[in-house]
Amino acid sequence: MSSTLHTSKSSLAPSRLHLAIQGILLASALTVSAPIHAESSNGHASIKRSYHIGGGSLSQALRQFATSSGLLFSAEATLTDGKTTSGLDGEYTIEEGFRKLLAGSGLTYSFTGEDSVAIKVVDSGSNAASTLPAVTVLGKAVYDSTDPFNPDYNRSHASTATKTDTPIMETPMSIKVVPRAVMDDQQIVLFDDAVIRNVSGVQRNFDFGDLYQGFIVRGFSLGANIYRDGLRQNTGYFEPAGMERVEVLKGAAAMLYGRTQPGGLVNYVTKKPLDKAHYSLQQQFGSYDLYRTTADATGPIDDDKSLLYRLNIAYSSNNSFRNYNENERIYVAPSLTWRLSDQTEMTVQLEHQHDDYVMDFGIPAVGNRPAQVPKSFFVGDAAVNNSSMDSNQIATIISHRFNAHWKIEHKFNWHEWTHEFNSIFPAGSINADKQTINRALMTGPTDRESFATNLDISGEFDTFGLKHKLLIGGDYFKLTTDTYDNHWTYGVIPALDIFNPNNHMLDANAINAVPNDFWWQEKDQWYGVYAQDQITLWDKLHFLVGARYDILDYGTGCCSEPISIDDREDNRLNPRFGIVYQPWEWLSVFGNYVESIGTNNGLTPTKTVNKPEVGTQYEIGFKTEFFDGRLSSNLAYYHLTKENMLTGVPGLPYRIPVGEARSQGIELDLTGELTDYLSLLGNYAYTDAIFTKDNDFAPWGMTSKQGNRLPNVPEHSGSLWLTFHPDERFKIGAGMFAQGQRAGNNDNTYELPGFVRVDAMVSYNWKIGGSKLTTQFNVNNLLDKDYFRGSRVQDSTGALPGEPISFIGSLRLDY
């Protein structure tokens, strides 16, 4: 292969399968639409089309522009390497588009055929001025969205809400993007901190022993479900070193993603191989013996850049302000991209992560607040205190573009997760003496394995003046859980005096002699097909219409051998409707209606499977973009209900339906740059979330929930983060993160106090030849405020304290 960016029709002979699929797809398009003609030198040069191409790499922008306009272009790779462009956002003819993209690059274009264009250096002769007018470029450098040096907080496009590359201003849902630059400035070492510190209406979901990272969005828990590149993960602690950005979709997303919770969806986008070499090595050190080393290497393997690689590595170890709490992590994630042709690309990713850590059950409640004990309080025992997790993943992404308007993409993810429990946990709330708490034993393995895959076909076409962006797809997900040879033993562990704790009461040999007494199996799988059409009228009115049909099969078995799984099947149609009106380029007014089917089932105390949870949402709001898209905002009001909502039975591994819960509120997110030197992230949420309908809890010794607030959900919350960067070397920043008072459990018997936490950072970098050395220092909880991150919602067994004032320093070398 030559070192040429070539998209000529003869560059690679298509296979027969390629031709067959392309013919079927083209025939389908012709039956529903008028053909789309590329603008060319022979009659369409004056036609304007709408483009939304982000700034950054010139070669990538030219590819996107040529594809969108139906052209084929060629250019020597050496001409565009290292060059950037400000992008396109608006309506342009071909001539106007090329002029803007190539402005200041010293390059121009010429037609070599009706639908083919060549990029070349501007002539130095007398006709150079007429070929490409002189342009003066002012302002900051323009970066590609995946550029490791990109300092911008704002993103104009996101794919999670629609599974297509859609401008956020044309998306009829609330979606927030947290890019890599924000995570770097805040020195994010925990994935959940990137989300709860920067996205409105999101809290941490603190479940059993802080076993996995989970979130509460718009009042409702998402459980253990996190999405990776649009495919569902189940249970884990996810390493941010391999993340390019995080996209948070507010409201039900079941139409595209299957069985999701109605509050929303958190999707992290992984780092992919780049066609330009970049290497980064970072050493972080901080409070409580934190040591964290990360490395990121990427670039082309061969000269024509058809093979690209990336390798992300992380190692961390740390103690904690919590007693007996030591953690260690090893993370390795290699990936390879193969550009089979200009139309076809395949990426393969591997990932291994090992964690040694301590399950943390927090501080129990006494009265209506967490107990007045030191933040270091630990409910467990030193002899049973070393849990571990191993996670392995294989993921593939294969995409093929048939022509300028039609594309097919297939994704696959295999995830294996093994947890070795070894912990002591609270066996109920504080005792009647308000001083002691009973405890239980939990040891043994749990294995989880999931398969997730989807196939999407997307295309653009026109019918009678309407512009369509059509998506047709299907997906499959399967999860199996096997907990075997476990101890889940009550009555053999001594109670603990929380005001005078003795964490050395147990003997490991005696614990190992306790016979196994707990087994649990679970399965969850679904098949789904969906279709979505994004329709644009007059370039100002955007409609989204979609529906999905699911076939669900799930079941749970417990608690002794042999296990019998109680199966249940459900079929459901989930619709979604959205509308955006954009009277001016800087303003969009939007609304949506969505339905969803959830994932939380579990067993009832009679060992039958619960019905799935069902959600419905109405939302209206508006979005703005100012300063050429550098500063954006999203303001929304929503009303969200959830039926068949489940709650746990205290002291038992069962769940029963509460009835119905409702969340409604207002959310505001503001992101971008106020000036060339001042970046901003701000958000505020008012969340009114309560139980609205009740079931009969008397048989289980439980009280009514109707009228109670949903736990861990503050009525008022928000954050603000500002950085000042007067030049490319120096940066200083500060921010605050605040949450109001929250209910600590479903019964609302105790509350977590509100808090305001203040953080700050400063960094400076030096250019050393072709490398950049960055020093950075962050302070979290600068005012050393006491606060709680969250609580276990089923009872009053534990609220997890937030970290006191802490420091993180960093040395990072990029080259």
Tab-separated table of C-alpha atoms in Angstrom, residues 413-714:
chain	number	residue	atom	x	y	z
A	413	ASN	CA	-17.991	-7.609	23.869
A	414	TRP	CA	-17.173	-10.597	26.041
A	415	HIS	CA	-16.714	-9.798	29.737
A	416	GLU	CA	-15.660	-12.228	32.450
A	417	TRP	CA	-15.686	-11.011	36.038
A	418	THR	CA	-14.668	-13.079	39.084
A	419	HIS	CA	-14.988	-11.909	42.657
A	420	GLU	CA	-13.516	-13.677	45.671
A	421	PHE	CA	-15.478	-12.507	48.700
A	422	ASN	CA	-13.740	-12.403	52.074
A	423	SER	CA	-15.513	-10.026	54.400
A	424	ILE	CA	-17.601	-9.426	57.503
A	425	PHE	CA	-20.760	-7.383	56.980
A	426	PRO	CA	-23.484	-5.850	59.211
A	427	ALA	CA	-26.382	-8.247	59.848
A	428	GLY	CA	-29.031	-5.592	60.274
A	429	SER	CA	-29.266	-2.142	61.806
A	430	ILE	CA	-27.866	-1.018	65.160
A	431	ASN	CA	-29.202	-3.012	68.113
A	432	ALA	CA	-31.657	-1.654	70.688
A	433	ASP	CA	-28.758	-0.661	72.984
A	434	LYS	CA	-27.724	1.928	70.313
A	435	GLN	CA	-24.157	0.699	70.724
A	436	THR	CA	-23.655	-2.755	69.225
A	437	ILE	CA	-24.291	-4.151	65.762
A	438	ASN	CA	-24.624	-7.793	64.750
A	439	ARG	CA	-22.400	-9.099	61.994
A	440	ALA	CA	-22.295	-11.977	59.497
A	441	LEU	CA	-19.703	-13.839	57.446
A	442	MET	CA	-19.353	-13.678	53.651
A	443	THR	CA	-16.635	-15.648	51.853
A	444	GLY	CA	-16.418	-17.539	48.588
A	445	PRO	CA	-16.345	-17.005	44.810
A	446	THR	CA	-18.806	-15.464	42.364
A	447	ASP	CA	-18.330	-15.803	38.600
A	448	ARG	CA	-20.066	-13.597	36.049
A	449	GLU	CA	-19.868	-13.877	32.288
A	450	SER	CA	-21.614	-11.675	29.760
A	451	PHE	CA	-21.870	-11.507	25.984
A	452	ALA	CA	-23.111	-8.333	24.296
A	453	THR	CA	-23.360	-7.669	20.590
A	454	ASN	CA	-25.262	-5.457	18.178
A	455	LEU	CA	-25.523	-4.799	14.448
A	456	ASP	CA	-26.534	-1.362	13.156
A	457	ILE	CA	-27.221	-0.173	9.609
A	458	SER	CA	-27.498	3.587	9.222
A	459	GLY	CA	-28.064	5.782	6.206
A	460	GLU	CA	-29.141	9.189	5.007
A	461	PHE	CA	-31.643	9.953	2.250
A	462	ASP	CA	-34.223	12.551	1.179
A	463	THR	CA	-37.955	12.168	0.501
A	464	PHE	CA	-40.141	15.066	-0.669
A	465	GLY	CA	-37.973	17.710	0.969
A	466	LEU	CA	-37.470	15.734	4.186
A	467	LYS	CA	-33.973	14.675	5.220
A	468	HIS	CA	-33.794	11.286	6.909
A	469	LYS	CA	-31.120	9.678	9.058
A	470	LEU	CA	-32.290	6.082	9.412
A	471	LEU	CA	-30.999	3.521	11.906
A	472	ILE	CA	-32.029	-0.140	11.857
A	473	GLY	CA	-30.451	-2.572	14.265
A	474	GLY	CA	-30.609	-5.521	16.583
A	475	ASP	CA	-28.770	-6.664	19.676
A	476	TYR	CA	-28.297	-9.607	21.989
A	477	PHE	CA	-27.170	-9.699	25.613
A	478	LYS	CA	-26.600	-12.651	27.915
A	479	LEU	CA	-25.425	-12.609	31.529
A	480	THR	CA	-24.886	-15.589	33.820
A	481	THR	CA	-23.992	-15.374	37.500
A	482	ASP	CA	-22.832	-18.289	39.613
A	483	THR	CA	-22.180	-17.893	43.330
A	484	TYR	CA	-21.089	-21.218	44.751
A	485	ASP	CA	-19.489	-22.721	47.878
A	486	ASN	CA	-20.050	-19.488	49.788
A	487	HIS	CA	-20.439	-18.642	53.435
A	488	TRP	CA	-23.368	-16.301	54.015
A	489	THR	CA	-23.487	-17.122	57.680
A	490	TYR	CA	-25.346	-15.399	60.481
A	491	GLY	CA	-24.951	-15.997	64.201
A	492	VAL	CA	-21.320	-17.140	64.316
A	493	ILE	CA	-19.627	-13.716	64.261
A	494	PRO	CA	-19.541	-11.705	67.519
A	495	ALA	CA	-21.381	-8.368	67.626
A	496	LEU	CA	-19.244	-5.210	67.475
A	497	ASP	CA	-19.291	-2.257	69.866
A	498	ILE	CA	-19.200	0.644	67.391
A	499	PHE	CA	-17.923	3.119	70.020
A	500	ASN	CA	-15.146	0.789	71.160
A	501	PRO	CA	-14.518	-1.479	68.176
A	502	ASN	CA	-12.292	-4.524	68.372
A	503	ASN	CA	-11.346	-5.553	64.835
A	504	HIS	CA	-9.205	-8.519	65.963
A	505	MET	CA	-11.855	-10.865	67.358
A	506	LEU	CA	-11.740	-13.621	64.733
A	507	ASP	CA	-9.402	-16.476	63.800
A	508	ALA	CA	-8.957	-17.199	60.100
A	509	ASN	CA	-8.667	-20.974	60.644
A	510	ALA	CA	-11.948	-21.040	62.554
A	511	ILE	CA	-13.615	-19.078	59.765
A	512	ASN	CA	-12.356	-21.493	57.126
A	513	ALA	CA	-13.820	-24.394	59.125
A	514	VAL	CA	-17.358	-23.010	58.838
A	515	PRO	CA	-19.281	-25.179	56.319
A	516	ASN	CA	-20.480	-23.673	53.041
A	517	ASP	CA	-24.127	-22.598	53.224
A	518	PHE	CA	-24.979	-20.351	50.275
A	519	TRP	CA	-25.424	-20.834	46.512
A	520	TRP	CA	-26.970	-18.432	44.006
A	521	GLN	CA	-27.455	-18.528	40.239
A	522	GLU	CA	-28.874	-15.919	37.925
A	523	LYS	CA	-29.393	-15.571	34.194
A	524	ASP	CA	-30.509	-12.649	32.107
A	525	GLN	CA	-30.743	-12.498	28.328
A	526	TRP	CA	-32.671	-10.647	25.669
A	527	TYR	CA	-32.998	-10.266	21.931
A	528	GLY	CA	-34.033	-6.862	20.619
A	529	VAL	CA	-34.687	-5.244	17.253
A	530	TYR	CA	-35.147	-1.507	16.777
A	531	ALA	CA	-35.626	1.166	14.157
A	532	GLN	CA	-35.149	4.922	14.431
A	533	ASP	CA	-35.592	7.771	11.984
A	534	GLN	CA	-34.234	11.274	12.526
A	535	ILE	CA	-36.176	13.561	10.192
A	536	THR	CA	-35.143	17.129	9.376
A	537	LEU	CA	-37.475	19.695	7.834
A	538	TRP	CA	-36.304	23.162	6.691
A	539	ASP	CA	-33.002	22.533	8.540
A	540	LYS	CA	-34.702	23.886	11.674
A	541	LEU	CA	-37.172	21.205	12.720
A	542	HIS	CA	-35.849	17.795	13.761
A	543	PHE	CA	-38.025	14.803	14.635
A	544	LEU	CA	-36.918	11.535	16.180
A	545	VAL	CA	-39.212	8.519	15.981
A	546	GLY	CA	-38.154	5.087	17.166
A	547	ALA	CA	-39.395	1.805	18.580
A	548	ARG	CA	-37.900	-1.411	19.885
A	549	TYR	CA	-39.267	-4.899	20.438
A	550	ASP	CA	-37.656	-7.054	23.137
A	551	ILE	CA	-37.871	-10.761	23.896
A	552	LEU	CA	-36.710	-11.238	27.484
A	553	ASP	CA	-35.697	-14.380	29.354
A	554	TYR	CA	-34.435	-14.192	32.923
A	555	GLY	CA	-34.418	-16.106	36.167
A	556	THR	CA	-32.843	-16.529	39.601
A	557	GLY	CA	-32.187	-19.490	41.863
A	558	CYS	CA	-31.229	-19.585	45.527
A	559	CYS	CA	-29.992	-20.611	48.113
A	560	SER	CA	-28.926	-24.238	48.585
A	561	GLU	CA	-27.915	-27.052	46.280
A	562	PRO	CA	-29.283	-28.229	43.949
A	563	ILE	CA	-30.420	-24.843	42.629
A	564	SER	CA	-33.608	-24.549	40.623
A	565	ILE	CA	-33.915	-21.389	38.518
A	566	ASP	CA	-37.374	-19.887	38.223
A	567	ASP	CA	-37.614	-18.689	34.616
A	568	ARG	CA	-39.704	-15.808	33.365
A	569	GLU	CA	-40.259	-14.463	29.855
A	570	ASP	CA	-41.533	-11.045	28.799
A	571	ASN	CA	-42.044	-9.381	25.441
A	572	ARG	CA	-42.421	-5.636	25.190
A	573	LEU	CA	-42.510	-2.788	22.661
A	574	ASN	CA	-40.743	0.399	23.812
A	575	PRO	CA	-41.343	3.597	21.796
A	576	ARG	CA	-39.441	6.899	21.814
A	577	PHE	CA	-40.436	10.246	20.306
A	578	GLY	CA	-38.467	13.482	20.241
A	579	ILE	CA	-38.585	16.889	18.600
A	580	VAL	CA	-36.130	19.773	18.277
A	581	TYR	CA	-36.920	23.229	16.926
A	582	GLN	CA	-33.874	25.342	16.139
A	583	PRO	CA	-35.088	28.866	15.223
A	584	TRP	CA	-31.532	30.196	15.358
A	585	GLU	CA	-28.183	28.448	15.160
A	586	TRP	CA	-27.513	29.176	18.835
A	587	LEU	CA	-30.860	27.991	20.263
A	588	SER	CA	-32.678	24.626	20.248
A	589	VAL	CA	-35.990	23.889	21.960
A	590	PHE	CA	-36.629	20.173	22.524
A	591	GLY	CA	-39.034	17.657	24.017
A	592	ASN	CA	-39.372	13.891	24.239
A	593	TYR	CA	-41.521	10.989	25.401
A	594	VAL	CA	-39.874	7.641	26.162
A	595	GLU	CA	-40.725	4.298	27.726
A	596	SER	CA	-38.424	1.622	29.124
A	597	ILE	CA	-38.249	-1.815	30.664
A	598	GLY	CA	-35.752	-2.338	33.474
A	599	THR	CA	-33.365	-5.028	34.610
A	600	ASN	CA	-33.918	-5.459	38.337
A	601	ASN	CA	-35.867	-8.637	38.978
A	602	GLY	CA	-34.481	-10.836	41.749
A	603	LEU	CA	-36.394	-13.305	43.898
A	604	THR	CA	-39.363	-12.673	46.169
A	605	PRO	CA	-39.325	-14.264	49.647
A	606	THR	CA	-41.479	-17.046	48.136
A	607	LYS	CA	-38.626	-17.592	45.660
A	608	THR	CA	-40.529	-16.473	42.565
A	609	VAL	CA	-39.157	-13.927	40.098
A	610	ASN	CA	-40.416	-10.342	40.240
A	611	LYS	CA	-41.902	-8.609	37.241
A	612	PRO	CA	-39.527	-6.181	35.470
A	613	GLU	CA	-39.562	-2.508	36.337
A	614	VAL	CA	-41.185	-0.208	33.762
A	615	GLY	CA	-40.497	3.506	33.260
A	616	THR	CA	-42.141	6.438	31.445
A	617	GLN	CA	-40.681	9.928	30.917
A	618	TYR	CA	-41.816	13.297	29.572
A	619	GLU	CA	-39.153	15.988	29.082
A	620	ILE	CA	-38.958	19.521	27.681
A	621	GLY	CA	-36.066	21.966	27.589
A	622	PHE	CA	-33.726	24.086	25.530
A	623	LYS	CA	-30.069	24.109	24.528
A	624	THR	CA	-27.780	26.972	23.562
A	625	GLU	CA	-24.388	27.431	21.918
A	626	PHE	CA	-22.426	30.668	22.036
A	627	PHE	CA	-18.979	31.912	20.975
A	628	ASP	CA	-18.826	29.711	17.829
A	629	GLY	CA	-19.949	26.688	19.790
A	630	ARG	CA	-17.324	26.990	22.501
A	631	LEU	CA	-19.893	27.493	25.306
A	632	SER	CA	-23.019	25.327	25.504
A	633	SER	CA	-25.880	24.829	27.917
A	634	ASN	CA	-28.769	22.411	28.495
A	635	LEU	CA	-31.800	23.274	30.635
A	636	ALA	CA	-34.528	20.640	31.016
A	637	TYR	CA	-37.652	19.810	33.005
A	638	TYR	CA	-38.637	16.143	33.249
A	639	HIS	CA	-41.360	13.979	34.791
A	640	LEU	CA	-40.401	10.321	35.255
A	641	THR	CA	-42.319	7.397	36.785
A	642	LYS	CA	-41.209	3.861	37.556
A	643	GLU	CA	-43.582	0.959	38.210
A	644	ASN	CA	-42.850	-2.370	39.902
A	645	MET	CA	-39.951	-0.699	41.693
A	646	LEU	CA	-38.178	-3.199	43.925
A	647	THR	CA	-36.729	-2.964	47.408
A	648	GLY	CA	-34.752	-5.444	49.470
A	649	VAL	CA	-36.021	-7.347	52.477
A	650	PRO	CA	-33.783	-6.456	55.469
A	651	GLY	CA	-31.553	-9.343	56.498
A	652	LEU	CA	-32.555	-11.532	53.529
A	653	PRO	CA	-31.266	-11.794	49.928
A	654	TYR	CA	-34.715	-11.124	48.471
A	655	ARG	CA	-36.520	-8.260	46.781
A	656	ILE	CA	-40.165	-7.259	46.720
A	657	PRO	CA	-41.979	-4.612	44.664
A	658	VAL	CA	-42.545	-1.278	46.399
A	659	GLY	CA	-45.175	-0.146	43.904
A	660	GLU	CA	-44.434	3.069	42.038
A	661	ALA	CA	-42.009	5.947	42.393
A	662	ARG	CA	-41.916	9.329	40.676
A	663	SER	CA	-39.073	11.733	40.007
A	664	GLN	CA	-39.461	15.192	38.519
A	665	GLY	CA	-37.195	18.174	38.425
A	666	ILE	CA	-35.077	20.737	36.634
A	667	GLU	CA	-31.501	20.236	35.478
A	668	LEU	CA	-28.985	22.726	34.125
A	669	ASP	CA	-25.581	21.956	32.601
A	670	LEU	CA	-23.168	24.629	31.352
A	671	THR	CA	-19.915	23.668	29.631
A	672	GLY	CA	-17.178	25.342	27.617
A	673	GLU	CA	-15.090	28.485	27.491
A	674	LEU	CA	-16.135	31.906	28.729
A	675	THR	CA	-13.009	33.412	27.152
A	676	ASP	CA	-9.902	32.107	25.400
A	677	TYR	CA	-8.356	31.717	28.851
A	678	LEU	CA	-11.232	30.692	31.128
A	679	SER	CA	-12.912	27.249	30.942
A	680	LEU	CA	-16.071	26.350	32.820
A	681	LEU	CA	-18.065	23.314	33.945
A	682	GLY	CA	-21.201	24.019	35.938
A	683	ASN	CA	-24.410	22.231	36.772
A	684	TYR	CA	-27.446	22.384	39.055
A	685	ALA	CA	-30.291	19.922	39.694
A	686	TYR	CA	-33.558	20.196	41.553
A	687	THR	CA	-34.856	16.649	42.071
A	688	ASP	CA	-38.224	15.834	43.628
A	689	ALA	CA	-38.164	12.025	43.934
A	690	ILE	CA	-40.675	10.106	46.107
A	691	PHE	CA	-42.496	6.783	46.440
A	692	THR	CA	-46.036	7.364	45.121
A	693	LYS	CA	-47.698	3.941	45.441
A	694	ASP	CA	-47.318	1.213	48.004
A	695	ASN	CA	-47.735	-2.525	48.308
A	696	ASP	CA	-48.507	-4.593	51.404
A	697	PHE	CA	-45.271	-4.962	53.370
A	698	ALA	CA	-46.834	-6.384	56.544
A	699	PRO	CA	-45.984	-10.039	55.734
A	700	TRP	CA	-42.296	-9.114	55.686
A	701	GLY	CA	-42.309	-6.916	58.792
A	702	MET	CA	-41.745	-3.759	56.744
A	703	THR	CA	-43.404	-0.347	56.957
A	704	SER	CA	-45.090	1.707	54.249
A	705	LYS	CA	-42.875	3.636	51.824
A	706	GLN	CA	-45.560	5.835	50.244
A	707	GLY	CA	-44.626	9.507	50.437
A	708	ASN	CA	-41.009	8.771	51.391
A	709	ARG	CA	-38.153	10.384	49.506
A	710	LEU	CA	-36.008	8.136	47.337
A	711	PRO	CA	-32.727	7.445	49.170
A	712	ASN	CA	-29.416	9.103	48.340
A	713	VAL	CA	-31.184	11.725	46.197
A	714	PRO	CA	-30.740	15.341	47.355
